[in-house]
Amino acid sequence: MIWKNEHICAAAKGAKKNLQDLIEQSNDVFQPSYTDEVTYLGIVGGGPKGFYALERLFAQVQAQTLQQPIVVYWFNESPDFGCGPNYQVDQPNYLLINYCVGNIDAWNREDCNTAVAEQLNLRQWIQKNKRIETEVAPTDYASRALVGCYLQDQLKALLASRPTSIGLRFVVSRVRDIAYQGLFEIMIDDKPGSIRVEHLLLATGHCYHNKSLLANIHAEPKLDNYFDSAYPVQKLNAIPPDEPVGVIGLGLTFIDVVLQLTEGRGGQFNENGEYIASGTEPHIYACSRNNIPILPRGPIYGENRYQLREQTSRYLKGLAQTNQGRKIDFETEIYPLLRQEAQFAYYSTLLSSRDEDEVTKYMHTLDQAQIFHLEDLLFPQIAYAKDQNNAVLSFLEDAIAQAKLGELHSPILAASAVWREATPLIGEIYAHGGLTGKSQAMLEHNLWSAFCRTSFGPPVENMKKVVALAKAGIVHFANAPLKTITYDDAQQQFMINTQQSQLAVNYLIDARIARGKLQDANSALHNALLKNKLIQPFDNDGYQSGGPALHKSGQAITTPLTSDTPLFFYGTATEGTLLDNDSLSRKRNDTASPWAKSIIQQLLHKQKNALHESYSQG
C-alpha cells in the first residue's frame, strides 16, 4: 500500500493553515528591540532537522523549568516549516519516500518530551487519520507530501506545548550572510539591517549546487533550457511537449524528474503497469557517468531485513573503540570485511542457511570466476546492445524481480543490505576524522556513490513506472557511460557525448544531488561563513571532504579570531565530518541535543550568577 494525501482526513492536513497564521503573527512583531534581559536564539532551516532542534530546546527548557525569557528566530526560505522542501505538502503524490512508514518517527523516544500530549510515529498518525478501511502496515510506503502533512501536524502538537518563557518568530526569507561580533548578525534578503542572536544552529539541508555539466562553459550557465537543479519539480512544466530532453543522473532525482514529465502531465499507468501517454510528454534521454541505474528495494522493516553476522558487528564495534587511540584505514581494515560479509550474505541467502561451514564448503565447489564479489554488485557490467534500451531495461527488470523477492530471499539484495546495516557502526569509526585521510578520500571518491546506489534505492513501484515509460518509448537510456556535454550556441542545443555516440537535445536537466564542498564555494551561505571566519574546512590528514570542521557536539571549530563561537550544525551540513545524516532520523548524528543543552547550561549559569549577585546586594 502507498499512502497519499487523499487517504487522510482534512483535519489532519490542516496544520499548514495554522502555521501560516503563526507566520503572519510573527511578521507583526518581527523586530523587537534587542535587550540583554532576553536570550535570543536562531535556527536556520525549517525542515525536519529544524523541527527536531526546536523540540529539543523546548524539552530542555521544560526539564529545567527555566523562566528566563527566550526568543527563537526560525528562518526558512518558504513557509514550509516542519517539512522543508523535501516533504513539501503540495508536491505531487507520485513522489514517494524510499523508507517504509514503520521506520519514520518525528519524536525522540529515548528522551521523551513529556509536555507534548500525543507523540505519534508516522504509522500511528496514518492509522488515526485515514479515511479508508485499509490497515496500515509498517512495510507500507507513503508519498513525500503525506509525510510533510505528518511532520507539520506533529510540529503543531509541539507548538501547542511551547513553554511560556519562549517566544517564537517565523522568518520566511533566505539568510544571505552571517557575521559575528559577540552576537550573530543575521542578514536576510528582504529586510534591511540584521537580526541579532546569541546562539545559532544551522540545519540548512541540501543548500549546495553542482558545477556546470557543460565542458565548454566554465562560468555558471544562464540558459533558459538548462535546469541546474530538478527541484521544485513543478518548474519542469516549462518544457514543451515532444522536445528532446537530456537528464543527467540515474538516481532518486532522475525518477522524480521522469514522473513529473509524464505522470505529472496527465499520463497514467493502467492495471497491467503499462503507460498510457497524455500526448504532452517530451522525449527523455537519460545517462550518467557510469550509466548504471539505482537499484530498487522491497519493504524493509523490523526482522524483514538481512542481519550482519555477530562477528562482523563485534569487529566494527571494536574498531570504533580502537579508534580512540589511532585512525582506521578503511581500505585495509573495513573494506575487506565488507567484501567477506557481502559474500556470506549472498551465499547464505542462496542456500537458505546461516551455517558458516555450509556456506564455505559450497563456495569451495565453485570456480574462481563464478564466485560472487562485492564489486559485482557495486560496479556491474551492463552488456550494451545496438538497441541500448534492451540492455538497461534487462538490468532494471532483473533488479525489480530481485527487489520483489526481498533481501531474505534474493542473494543480490542481501549483499546490497550489508552497507546499509553496517553504516551506523562505520559511522562511529568515520566521525571527526576517525578514518585516515587517504582512506576517507578513497571511500568518498571511489565507493560512496556505488554504496548509495545499491543500498538506498526507491520502492519497487516507482522503478516499475520507469520501466513502463522506457517500454512506451518515452524514456531512452544511453548506450554507454557519459563522457562530456557541450553546448552549441548557434543551434541552442546540448551535445551529450557518450563513449559510443553523440546525441543532441534541446533541454538539459541536472538530476544529481550536490554534496557540500567548501573548496568549490558551492553554497552561498557556507561560503559567507567561511569568508567571515566563522567556520574552517574540515581537514583530515590533508584531505578536505568539503564540510566544516566540527567538535563532537556539532559546534563549529572556528579560527582563533572567533574561537568558541556558539555556532552549531545539524544534519546534511555535517557530512564529511559525520557519516549518513538521514533527514528524518532522530537517532543518527543528533547534534541538536548538545546545542540545546549548551544553551540551557549557559542560562543556568547566568541565573545562578544573578541570584548570587542579588544575595550579595541584599
Coordinates of C-alpha atoms in Angstrom, one line a residue:
M1 CA 0.0 0.0 0.0
I2 CA 1.2 3.5 -0.8
W3 CA -0.4 6.1 1.4
K4 CA -1.2 9.5 -0.1
N5 CA -2.8 12.8 0.9
E6 CA -6.2 11.6 -0.5
H7 CA -6.3 8.8 2.1
I8 CA -6.1 11.2 5.1
C9 CA -8.9 13.3 6.6
A10 CA -8.9 17.0 6.0
A11 CA -8.4 17.9 9.7
A12 CA -5.0 16.1 9.7
K13 CA -3.9 18.2 6.8
G14 CA -4.9 21.5 8.4
A15 CA -1.6 22.2 10.1
K16 CA -0.3 24.2 7.1
K17 CA -3.1 26.8 7.7
N18 CA -2.3 27.0 11.4
L19 CA 1.4 27.6 10.6
Q20 CA 0.5 30.3 8.0
D21 CA -1.5 32.1 10.8
L22 CA 1.5 31.9 13.1
I23 CA 3.9 33.2 10.4
E24 CA 1.6 36.2 9.8
Q25 CA 1.5 36.9 13.5
S26 CA 5.3 36.8 13.6
N27 CA 5.5 39.4 10.9
D28 CA 3.5 41.8 13.1
V29 CA 6.2 41.7 15.8
F30 CA 9.2 40.9 13.6
Q31 CA 12.0 43.0 15.0
P32 CA 11.6 43.8 18.8
S33 CA 14.3 45.9 20.3
Y34 CA 17.3 43.9 21.4
T35 CA 17.6 43.7 25.2
D36 CA 20.1 41.9 27.5
E37 CA 17.2 40.6 29.6
V38 CA 16.1 38.3 26.8
T39 CA 18.1 35.4 25.3
Y40 CA 17.9 35.4 21.5
L41 CA 18.4 32.2 19.5
G42 CA 18.4 31.4 15.8
I43 CA 17.6 28.2 13.8
V44 CA 18.3 28.4 10.1
G45 CA 16.4 25.8 8.2
G46 CA 12.8 24.9 8.5
G47 CA 12.9 21.2 7.5
P48 CA 12.7 18.2 9.8
K49 CA 16.0 18.9 11.4
G50 CA 15.0 22.4 12.3
F51 CA 11.8 21.0 13.8
Y52 CA 13.7 18.4 15.8
A53 CA 16.1 21.1 17.1
L54 CA 13.2 23.2 18.3
E55 CA 11.7 20.2 20.1
R56 CA 15.0 19.6 21.9
L57 CA 15.1 23.2 23.0
F58 CA 11.5 23.1 24.4
A59 CA 12.3 19.8 26.2
Q60 CA 15.4 21.2 27.8
V61 CA 13.6 24.4 29.0
Q62 CA 10.7 22.4 30.4
A63 CA 13.0 19.9 32.1
Q64 CA 14.8 22.7 33.9
T65 CA 11.7 24.8 34.5
L66 CA 13.5 27.9 33.3
Q67 CA 11.6 31.1 33.4
Q68 CA 14.1 33.4 31.7
P69 CA 12.6 34.8 28.6
I70 CA 13.9 33.4 25.3
V71 CA 13.1 34.4 21.7
V72 CA 13.7 32.0 18.9
Y73 CA 14.0 33.2 15.3
W74 CA 13.3 30.3 13.0
F75 CA 14.4 31.0 9.4
N76 CA 13.2 29.2 6.3
E77 CA 13.1 30.3 2.6
S78 CA 9.5 29.2 2.3
P79 CA 6.5 28.9 4.6
D80 CA 7.0 25.1 4.7
F81 CA 8.2 24.9 8.3
G82 CA 8.4 21.4 9.8
C83 CA 8.6 19.7 6.4
G84 CA 11.0 21.8 4.4
P85 CA 11.2 21.4 0.6
N86 CA 11.8 17.7 0.5
Y87 CA 8.4 16.9 2.2
Q88 CA 6.5 20.0 1.0
V89 CA 2.8 19.2 1.3
D90 CA 1.7 20.5 -2.1
Q91 CA 4.1 18.4 -4.2
P92 CA 2.7 15.6 -6.4
N93 CA 1.7 12.4 -4.7
Y94 CA 3.6 10.2 -7.1
L95 CA 6.8 11.3 -5.5
L96 CA 7.5 8.7 -2.8
I97 CA 9.7 8.3 0.2
N98 CA 12.2 5.5 0.0
Y99 CA 11.7 4.2 3.5
C100 CA 8.7 2.2 4.9
V101 CA 6.3 4.1 7.1
G102 CA 7.3 1.9 10.1
N103 CA 10.7 3.4 10.1
I104 CA 9.6 7.1 10.4
D105 CA 9.1 8.8 13.8
A106 CA 9.4 12.5 14.4
W107 CA 10.0 12.0 18.2
N108 CA 12.9 11.2 20.4
R109 CA 11.8 8.0 22.3
E110 CA 14.9 7.8 24.3
D111 CA 14.5 11.2 25.9
C112 CA 10.8 12.0 25.7
N113 CA 9.4 15.5 25.8
T114 CA 6.7 14.8 28.4
A115 CA 4.9 18.2 27.7
V116 CA 3.6 17.0 24.3
A117 CA 0.4 15.2 24.9
E118 CA 0.3 12.9 21.8
Q119 CA 3.5 11.9 20.1
L120 CA 2.7 9.8 17.1
N121 CA 5.0 8.0 14.7
L122 CA 4.0 8.0 11.0
R123 CA 2.3 4.7 11.1
Q124 CA 0.2 5.7 14.2
W125 CA -0.6 9.0 12.6
I126 CA -1.9 7.5 9.4
Q127 CA -3.9 4.9 11.4
K128 CA -5.5 7.6 13.4
N129 CA -6.3 9.9 10.4
K130 CA -7.0 7.6 7.5
R131 CA -10.3 7.9 5.6
I132 CA -10.3 4.3 4.3
E133 CA -10.7 0.9 6.0
T134 CA -7.3 -0.5 4.9
E135 CA -5.0 -1.2 7.9
V136 CA -1.6 0.5 8.0
A137 CA 1.3 -2.0 7.7
P138 CA 4.8 -1.0 8.8
T139 CA 6.1 -2.1 5.4
D140 CA 3.8 0.3 3.5
Y141 CA 5.2 3.3 1.7
A142 CA 3.9 6.9 1.5
S143 CA 4.1 9.9 -0.7
R144 CA 6.5 12.6 0.4
A145 CA 3.6 15.1 0.5
L146 CA 1.8 12.9 3.1
V147 CA 4.9 12.7 5.2
G148 CA 5.0 16.5 5.1
C149 CA 1.5 16.6 6.4
Y150 CA 2.5 14.3 9.2
L151 CA 5.5 16.4 10.1
Q152 CA 3.6 19.7 10.1
D153 CA 0.8 18.1 12.2
Q154 CA 3.4 16.9 14.7
L155 CA 5.0 20.4 14.7
K156 CA 1.6 21.8 15.5
A157 CA 1.4 19.4 18.5
L158 CA 4.9 20.6 19.6
L159 CA 3.9 24.3 19.3
A160 CA 0.9 23.7 21.5
S161 CA 3.3 22.7 24.3
R162 CA 5.6 25.7 23.9
P163 CA 7.0 26.8 27.2
T164 CA 5.6 30.2 28.2
S165 CA 9.1 31.6 28.6
I166 CA 9.8 31.0 24.9
G167 CA 8.7 33.4 22.1
L168 CA 8.9 32.1 18.5
R169 CA 9.3 34.2 15.4
F170 CA 8.9 32.6 12.0
V171 CA 11.1 34.4 9.4
V172 CA 10.3 33.4 5.8
S173 CA 13.3 34.6 3.9
R174 CA 16.7 33.5 2.6
V175 CA 19.6 34.1 5.0
R176 CA 22.3 35.6 2.8
D177 CA 25.0 36.4 5.3
I178 CA 26.0 35.9 8.9
A179 CA 28.6 37.8 10.8
Y180 CA 29.7 37.6 14.4
Q181 CA 30.8 40.4 16.9
G182 CA 29.9 38.9 20.2
L183 CA 26.5 38.3 18.7
F184 CA 25.4 36.8 15.4
E185 CA 24.3 39.4 12.9
I186 CA 21.9 37.6 10.5
M187 CA 21.2 39.3 7.2
I188 CA 18.2 38.2 5.1
D189 CA 17.1 39.0 1.6
D190 CA 14.1 41.2 2.0
K191 CA 14.9 43.2 5.2
P192 CA 17.5 45.9 5.9
G193 CA 19.8 45.6 8.8
S194 CA 20.2 42.4 10.7
I195 CA 18.7 40.2 13.4
R196 CA 20.9 39.6 16.3
V197 CA 21.1 36.3 18.3
E198 CA 23.4 34.8 20.9
H199 CA 23.2 31.2 19.8
L200 CA 22.8 29.8 16.3
L201 CA 22.1 26.4 14.8
L202 CA 22.3 25.7 11.1
A203 CA 20.1 22.9 9.8
T204 CA 20.2 24.1 6.2
G205 CA 19.8 20.7 4.4
H206 CA 20.7 20.4 0.7
C207 CA 21.8 24.0 0.1
Y208 CA 24.5 23.1 -2.4
H209 CA 24.8 23.3 -6.2
N210 CA 26.7 21.2 -8.7
K211 CA 29.4 22.6 -11.0
S212 CA 28.1 23.1 -14.5
L213 CA 27.7 19.9 -16.6
L214 CA 28.9 21.8 -19.7
A215 CA 32.5 21.2 -20.6
N216 CA 32.8 24.3 -22.9
I217 CA 31.2 26.8 -20.5
H218 CA 33.3 27.4 -17.4
A219 CA 31.1 30.1 -15.7
E220 CA 27.7 29.2 -14.4
P221 CA 25.4 29.0 -17.4
K222 CA 22.4 31.3 -17.7
L223 CA 20.4 29.4 -20.2
D224 CA 16.6 29.1 -20.2
N225 CA 16.8 25.5 -21.5
Y226 CA 19.3 24.4 -18.8
F227 CA 18.0 23.3 -15.4
D228 CA 20.9 23.1 -12.9
S229 CA 18.6 21.6 -10.3
A230 CA 15.5 19.5 -10.7
Y231 CA 13.6 21.0 -7.7
P232 CA 11.0 22.0 -7.3
V233 CA 9.9 19.6 -10.0
Q234 CA 7.0 21.8 -11.0
K235 CA 9.4 24.1 -12.8
L236 CA 9.9 21.4 -15.4
N237 CA 6.4 22.1 -16.6
A238 CA 8.1 24.9 -18.7
I239 CA 9.5 22.2 -21.1
P240 CA 7.2 21.9 -24.2
P241 CA 5.8 18.5 -25.4
D242 CA 7.8 16.4 -27.8
E243 CA 11.1 18.2 -27.1
P244 CA 14.2 16.0 -26.7
V245 CA 15.3 16.4 -23.0
G246 CA 18.6 15.1 -21.6
V247 CA 18.6 14.0 -17.9
I248 CA 22.0 13.5 -16.3
G249 CA 21.9 11.2 -13.3
L250 CA 20.1 7.9 -12.8
G251 CA 19.4 8.1 -9.1
L252 CA 16.4 9.1 -7.0
T253 CA 16.2 12.5 -8.5
F254 CA 16.1 11.0 -12.0
I255 CA 12.9 9.1 -11.0
D256 CA 11.3 12.3 -9.7
V257 CA 12.1 14.1 -13.0
V258 CA 10.8 11.3 -15.2
L259 CA 7.5 11.1 -13.3
Q260 CA 7.0 14.8 -13.3
L261 CA 7.4 14.9 -17.1
T262 CA 5.0 12.1 -17.7
E263 CA 2.5 11.2 -14.9
G264 CA 2.7 14.9 -13.9
R265 CA 1.4 15.8 -17.4
G266 CA -1.7 13.6 -17.2
G267 CA -0.2 10.3 -18.3
Q268 CA -1.5 7.2 -16.5
F269 CA -0.3 3.7 -15.6
N270 CA -3.0 1.0 -16.2
E271 CA -3.7 -2.1 -14.1
N272 CA -1.1 -4.0 -16.2
G273 CA 1.6 -1.5 -15.4
E274 CA 1.6 -0.1 -19.0
Y275 CA 1.9 3.6 -19.6
I276 CA -0.9 5.5 -21.3
A277 CA 0.5 8.7 -22.7
S278 CA -1.3 12.0 -22.5
G279 CA 0.5 13.3 -25.6
T280 CA 2.2 16.2 -23.8
E281 CA 5.3 14.3 -22.8
P282 CA 8.8 15.2 -24.0
H283 CA 11.3 12.6 -25.2
I284 CA 13.6 11.8 -22.3
Y285 CA 17.2 10.7 -22.8
A286 CA 18.9 9.6 -19.6
C287 CA 22.5 8.8 -18.7
S288 CA 25.2 9.2 -16.1
R289 CA 29.0 9.0 -15.6
N290 CA 28.8 5.2 -15.1
N291 CA 25.4 4.7 -16.7
I292 CA 24.2 2.3 -14.0
P293 CA 20.7 2.9 -12.7
I294 CA 19.9 3.0 -8.9
L295 CA 18.6 -0.4 -7.6
P296 CA 15.0 -0.5 -6.2
R297 CA 14.3 -2.3 -3.0
G298 CA 11.4 -4.0 -1.3
P299 CA 9.9 -3.3 2.1
I300 CA 12.5 -3.1 4.8
Y301 CA 11.3 -3.1 8.4
G302 CA 12.0 -5.0 11.7
E303 CA 13.1 -8.5 11.1
N304 CA 12.3 -8.4 7.4
R305 CA 15.9 -7.5 6.6
Y306 CA 19.4 -9.0 6.4
Q307 CA 21.2 -9.1 9.7
L308 CA 25.0 -8.7 9.9
R309 CA 26.9 -11.6 11.4
E310 CA 27.7 -11.1 15.1
Q311 CA 31.5 -11.3 14.4
T312 CA 31.2 -8.5 11.8
S313 CA 29.3 -6.2 14.2
R314 CA 31.7 -7.1 17.0
Y315 CA 34.7 -6.3 14.8
L316 CA 33.4 -2.9 13.7
K317 CA 32.5 -2.0 17.3
G318 CA 36.0 -3.0 18.3
L319 CA 37.4 -0.7 15.6
A320 CA 35.3 2.1 17.0
Q321 CA 36.9 1.6 20.4
T322 CA 40.4 1.3 18.9
N323 CA 39.7 4.5 17.1
Q324 CA 40.0 6.4 20.3
G325 CA 43.8 6.0 20.0
R326 CA 44.5 5.7 16.3
K327 CA 43.0 6.3 12.9
I328 CA 41.4 3.4 10.9
D329 CA 42.3 2.6 7.3
F330 CA 39.0 1.9 5.6
E331 CA 40.7 0.3 2.6
T332 CA 42.6 -2.4 4.6
E333 CA 40.6 -2.7 7.8
I334 CA 37.0 -2.3 6.8
Y335 CA 36.5 -2.9 3.1
P336 CA 37.9 -6.5 3.2
L337 CA 35.4 -7.2 6.0
L338 CA 32.5 -5.8 3.9
R339 CA 33.6 -8.0 1.0
Q340 CA 33.5 -11.1 3.2
E341 CA 30.1 -10.1 4.7
A342 CA 28.7 -9.5 1.3
Q343 CA 29.8 -12.9 0.1
F344 CA 28.3 -14.5 3.1
A345 CA 25.1 -12.6 2.7
Y346 CA 24.9 -13.7 -1.0
Y347 CA 25.6 -17.4 -0.4
S348 CA 23.8 -17.8 2.9
T349 CA 20.6 -16.4 1.2
L350 CA 21.1 -18.6 -1.8
L351 CA 21.5 -21.7 0.4
S352 CA 18.9 -20.5 3.0
S353 CA 21.4 -21.3 5.6
R354 CA 23.4 -19.1 8.1
D355 CA 25.8 -22.1 8.8
E356 CA 29.3 -20.8 8.2
D357 CA 30.7 -24.2 7.3
E358 CA 28.0 -25.0 4.8
V359 CA 28.5 -21.7 3.0
T360 CA 32.3 -22.1 2.9
K361 CA 32.0 -25.7 1.6
Y362 CA 29.6 -24.5 -1.2
M363 CA 31.9 -21.7 -2.2
H364 CA 34.8 -24.2 -2.5
T365 CA 32.9 -26.1 -5.1
L366 CA 32.8 -23.1 -7.4
D367 CA 35.4 -21.9 -9.9
Q368 CA 37.0 -18.6 -9.0
A369 CA 35.4 -17.0 -12.0
Q370 CA 32.0 -18.0 -10.7
I371 CA 32.3 -16.6 -7.1
F372 CA 30.3 -13.5 -6.3
H373 CA 32.3 -10.5 -5.2
L374 CA 31.1 -7.2 -3.7
E375 CA 32.4 -5.4 -6.8
D376 CA 29.9 -7.4 -8.9
L377 CA 27.2 -5.5 -7.0
L378 CA 28.9 -2.1 -6.9
F379 CA 30.2 -2.0 -10.4
P380 CA 28.1 -4.3 -12.6
Q381 CA 29.0 -4.7 -16.3
I382 CA 26.0 -3.9 -18.5
A383 CA 26.2 -5.7 -21.9
Y384 CA 25.1 -2.9 -24.2
A385 CA 23.4 -4.0 -27.4
K386 CA 22.7 -2.0 -30.6
D387 CA 19.3 -1.2 -29.0
Q388 CA 20.6 0.3 -25.8
N389 CA 17.2 0.3 -24.1
N390 CA 17.2 -3.5 -24.1
A391 CA 20.4 -3.7 -22.1
V392 CA 19.4 -1.2 -19.4
L393 CA 15.8 -2.5 -19.4
S394 CA 17.0 -6.0 -18.8
F395 CA 19.2 -4.8 -15.9
L396 CA 16.2 -2.9 -14.4
E397 CA 13.7 -5.7 -14.8
D398 CA 16.1 -8.1 -13.1
A399 CA 16.6 -5.6 -10.3
I400 CA 12.8 -5.3 -9.9
A401 CA 12.4 -9.1 -9.8
Q402 CA 15.1 -9.3 -7.0
A403 CA 13.5 -6.5 -5.0
K404 CA 10.2 -8.2 -5.1
L405 CA 11.8 -11.3 -3.6
G406 CA 13.2 -9.2 -0.8
E407 CA 16.7 -9.4 0.8
L408 CA 15.8 -12.5 2.8
H409 CA 15.3 -14.4 -0.4
S410 CA 17.3 -12.6 -3.0
P411 CA 21.1 -13.2 -2.8
I412 CA 22.0 -9.9 -4.5
L413 CA 19.6 -7.9 -2.3
A414 CA 21.0 -9.5 0.8
A415 CA 24.5 -8.4 -0.4
S416 CA 23.2 -4.9 -1.0
A417 CA 21.9 -4.7 2.5
V418 CA 25.4 -5.1 4.1
W419 CA 26.4 -1.5 3.6
R420 CA 23.0 -0.2 5.0
E421 CA 23.3 -2.4 8.1
A422 CA 27.0 -1.6 8.6
T423 CA 26.6 2.2 8.1
P424 CA 25.7 3.1 11.8
L425 CA 28.7 1.1 13.0
I426 CA 31.1 2.5 10.3
G427 CA 29.7 6.0 11.1
E428 CA 31.1 5.7 14.7
I429 CA 34.5 5.0 13.2
Y430 CA 34.3 7.6 10.5
A431 CA 33.2 10.5 12.7
H432 CA 35.5 13.5 13.1
G433 CA 38.4 12.1 11.1
G434 CA 38.4 8.6 12.5
L435 CA 39.5 7.2 9.2
T436 CA 42.9 8.0 7.7
G437 CA 42.6 10.9 5.3
K438 CA 43.7 8.8 2.4
S439 CA 41.1 6.1 3.1
Q440 CA 38.3 8.6 3.7
A441 CA 39.1 10.0 0.3
M442 CA 39.1 6.5 -1.2
L443 CA 35.7 5.8 0.3
E444 CA 34.1 9.1 -0.8
H445 CA 35.5 9.2 -4.3
N446 CA 35.6 5.6 -5.3
L447 CA 32.8 3.8 -3.3
W448 CA 30.3 6.2 -1.8
S449 CA 28.0 6.7 -4.8
A450 CA 28.1 3.0 -5.5
F451 CA 27.1 2.1 -2.0
C452 CA 24.2 4.6 -2.0
R453 CA 23.1 3.4 -5.5
T454 CA 22.8 -0.2 -4.3
S455 CA 21.7 0.2 -0.7
F456 CA 19.3 3.2 -0.5
G457 CA 17.2 2.9 -3.6
P458 CA 13.5 3.7 -4.4
P459 CA 10.4 1.5 -3.8
V460 CA 9.7 -1.1 -6.5
E461 CA 6.5 0.7 -7.5
N462 CA 8.4 3.8 -8.9
M463 CA 11.0 1.8 -10.7
K464 CA 8.3 -0.3 -12.4
K465 CA 7.0 3.0 -13.7
V466 CA 10.4 3.9 -15.2
V467 CA 10.5 0.5 -17.0
A468 CA 7.0 1.1 -18.3
L469 CA 8.0 4.5 -19.6
A470 CA 11.0 3.0 -21.4
K471 CA 8.9 0.3 -23.0
A472 CA 6.5 3.1 -24.1
G473 CA 9.3 4.8 -25.9
I474 CA 9.3 7.9 -23.8
V475 CA 12.4 7.2 -21.7
H476 CA 15.6 6.3 -23.6
F477 CA 18.8 5.1 -21.9
A478 CA 22.2 5.9 -23.2
N479 CA 24.2 3.1 -24.9
A480 CA 27.4 3.8 -22.9
P481 CA 28.7 5.9 -19.9
L482 CA 28.7 9.7 -20.3
K483 CA 31.9 11.4 -21.4
T484 CA 31.2 15.1 -21.9
I485 CA 28.4 17.6 -22.5
T486 CA 28.9 20.7 -24.7
Y487 CA 26.6 23.5 -25.7
D488 CA 26.1 24.6 -29.3
D489 CA 25.2 28.2 -29.0
A490 CA 24.2 28.6 -32.7
Q491 CA 21.8 25.7 -32.5
Q492 CA 20.9 26.3 -28.9
Q493 CA 21.3 22.6 -28.3
F494 CA 23.3 20.4 -25.9
M495 CA 25.5 17.7 -27.3
I496 CA 25.6 14.6 -25.0
N497 CA 28.7 12.6 -25.8
T498 CA 28.9 9.0 -24.5
Q499 CA 31.7 6.6 -25.1
Q500 CA 29.9 5.3 -28.2
S501 CA 27.8 8.1 -29.6
Q502 CA 26.6 11.7 -29.6
L503 CA 23.1 13.0 -29.1
A504 CA 21.6 16.5 -29.4
V505 CA 18.9 17.6 -27.0
N506 CA 17.1 20.9 -26.7
Y507 CA 16.8 20.8 -22.9
L508 CA 19.1 19.6 -20.2
I509 CA 18.3 18.7 -16.5
D510 CA 21.0 18.1 -13.9
A511 CA 19.4 15.3 -11.8
R512 CA 22.4 14.9 -9.5
I513 CA 22.3 15.9 -5.8
A514 CA 25.3 18.0 -4.8
R515 CA 27.3 17.5 -1.7
G516 CA 28.9 20.3 0.3
K517 CA 32.3 21.4 -1.0
L518 CA 33.6 24.5 0.8
Q519 CA 36.7 24.4 -1.5
D520 CA 34.3 24.9 -4.5
A521 CA 32.2 27.6 -2.8
N522 CA 29.1 25.7 -3.8
S523 CA 26.9 27.1 -1.1
A524 CA 26.4 30.9 -0.8
L525 CA 25.7 30.8 2.9
H526 CA 28.6 28.5 3.8
N527 CA 30.9 30.5 1.6
A528 CA 29.9 33.6 3.6
L529 CA 30.6 31.8 6.9
L530 CA 34.0 30.8 5.6
K531 CA 34.7 34.4 4.5
N532 CA 33.7 35.7 7.9
K533 CA 35.9 33.2 9.6
L534 CA 33.0 31.5 11.4
I535 CA 34.0 28.1 10.0
Q536 CA 37.0 26.5 8.6
P537 CA 37.2 23.4 6.3
F538 CA 37.4 20.0 7.9
D539 CA 40.8 18.6 7.2
N540 CA 41.8 15.0 7.7
D541 CA 45.5 14.4 7.1
G542 CA 45.4 16.9 4.2
Y543 CA 42.1 15.6 2.7
Q544 CA 39.2 18.0 2.8
S545 CA 35.9 16.4 2.5
G546 CA 34.1 19.6 1.8
G547 CA 32.3 20.2 5.1
P548 CA 33.1 22.5 8.1
A549 CA 35.3 21.3 10.9
L550 CA 33.2 20.5 14.0
H551 CA 33.6 19.5 17.6
K552 CA 31.8 16.2 18.6
S553 CA 28.9 18.3 19.9
G554 CA 28.4 19.8 16.4
Q555 CA 29.8 23.1 17.3
A556 CA 31.9 24.8 14.6
I557 CA 35.7 24.8 15.1
T558 CA 36.4 28.4 14.2
T559 CA 39.6 30.3 13.7
P560 CA 41.5 31.7 16.8
L561 CA 40.0 35.1 16.0
T562 CA 36.4 33.8 16.6
S563 CA 37.2 30.9 19.0
D564 CA 34.3 29.2 20.9
T565 CA 31.6 30.8 18.8
P566 CA 28.2 29.3 19.7
L567 CA 27.5 28.2 16.1
F568 CA 26.3 24.6 15.7
F569 CA 25.5 22.5 12.6
Y570 CA 22.9 19.7 12.3
G571 CA 22.0 17.3 9.5
T572 CA 23.3 17.5 5.9
A573 CA 25.7 20.3 6.7
T574 CA 27.8 17.9 8.9
E575 CA 28.5 15.5 6.1
G576 CA 32.2 14.9 5.6
T577 CA 32.7 15.1 9.4
L578 CA 29.8 12.8 10.2
L579 CA 28.5 9.9 8.1
D580 CA 24.9 9.3 7.0
N581 CA 22.7 12.2 8.0
D582 CA 19.2 10.8 7.2
S583 CA 16.9 13.8 7.0
L584 CA 14.1 12.1 9.1
S585 CA 16.2 10.2 11.7
R586 CA 16.1 11.3 15.3
K587 CA 19.0 9.0 16.2
R588 CA 21.6 9.5 13.6
N589 CA 24.2 12.2 14.4
D590 CA 22.0 14.1 16.8
T591 CA 23.8 17.4 17.3
A592 CA 20.6 19.3 18.2
S593 CA 20.6 17.9 21.7
P594 CA 24.1 19.2 22.5
W595 CA 23.1 22.6 21.1
A596 CA 20.0 22.8 23.3
K597 CA 21.9 21.6 26.4
S598 CA 24.7 24.1 25.9
I599 CA 22.2 27.0 25.8
I600 CA 20.5 25.7 29.0
Q601 CA 23.8 25.4 30.8
Q602 CA 24.7 29.0 30.0
L603 CA 21.3 30.2 31.1
L604 CA 21.5 28.3 34.3
H605 CA 25.0 29.7 34.9
K606 CA 23.6 33.2 34.2
Q607 CA 20.7 32.6 36.5
K608 CA 23.0 31.4 39.3
N609 CA 25.2 34.4 39.0
A610 CA 22.2 36.7 39.1
L611 CA 21.0 35.1 42.3
H612 CA 24.4 35.3 43.8
E613 CA 24.6 39.0 42.9
S614 CA 21.1 39.5 44.4
Y615 CA 22.1 37.9 47.7
S616 CA 25.3 39.9 47.8
Q617 CA 23.5 43.1 47.4
G618 CA 20.8 42.1 50.0

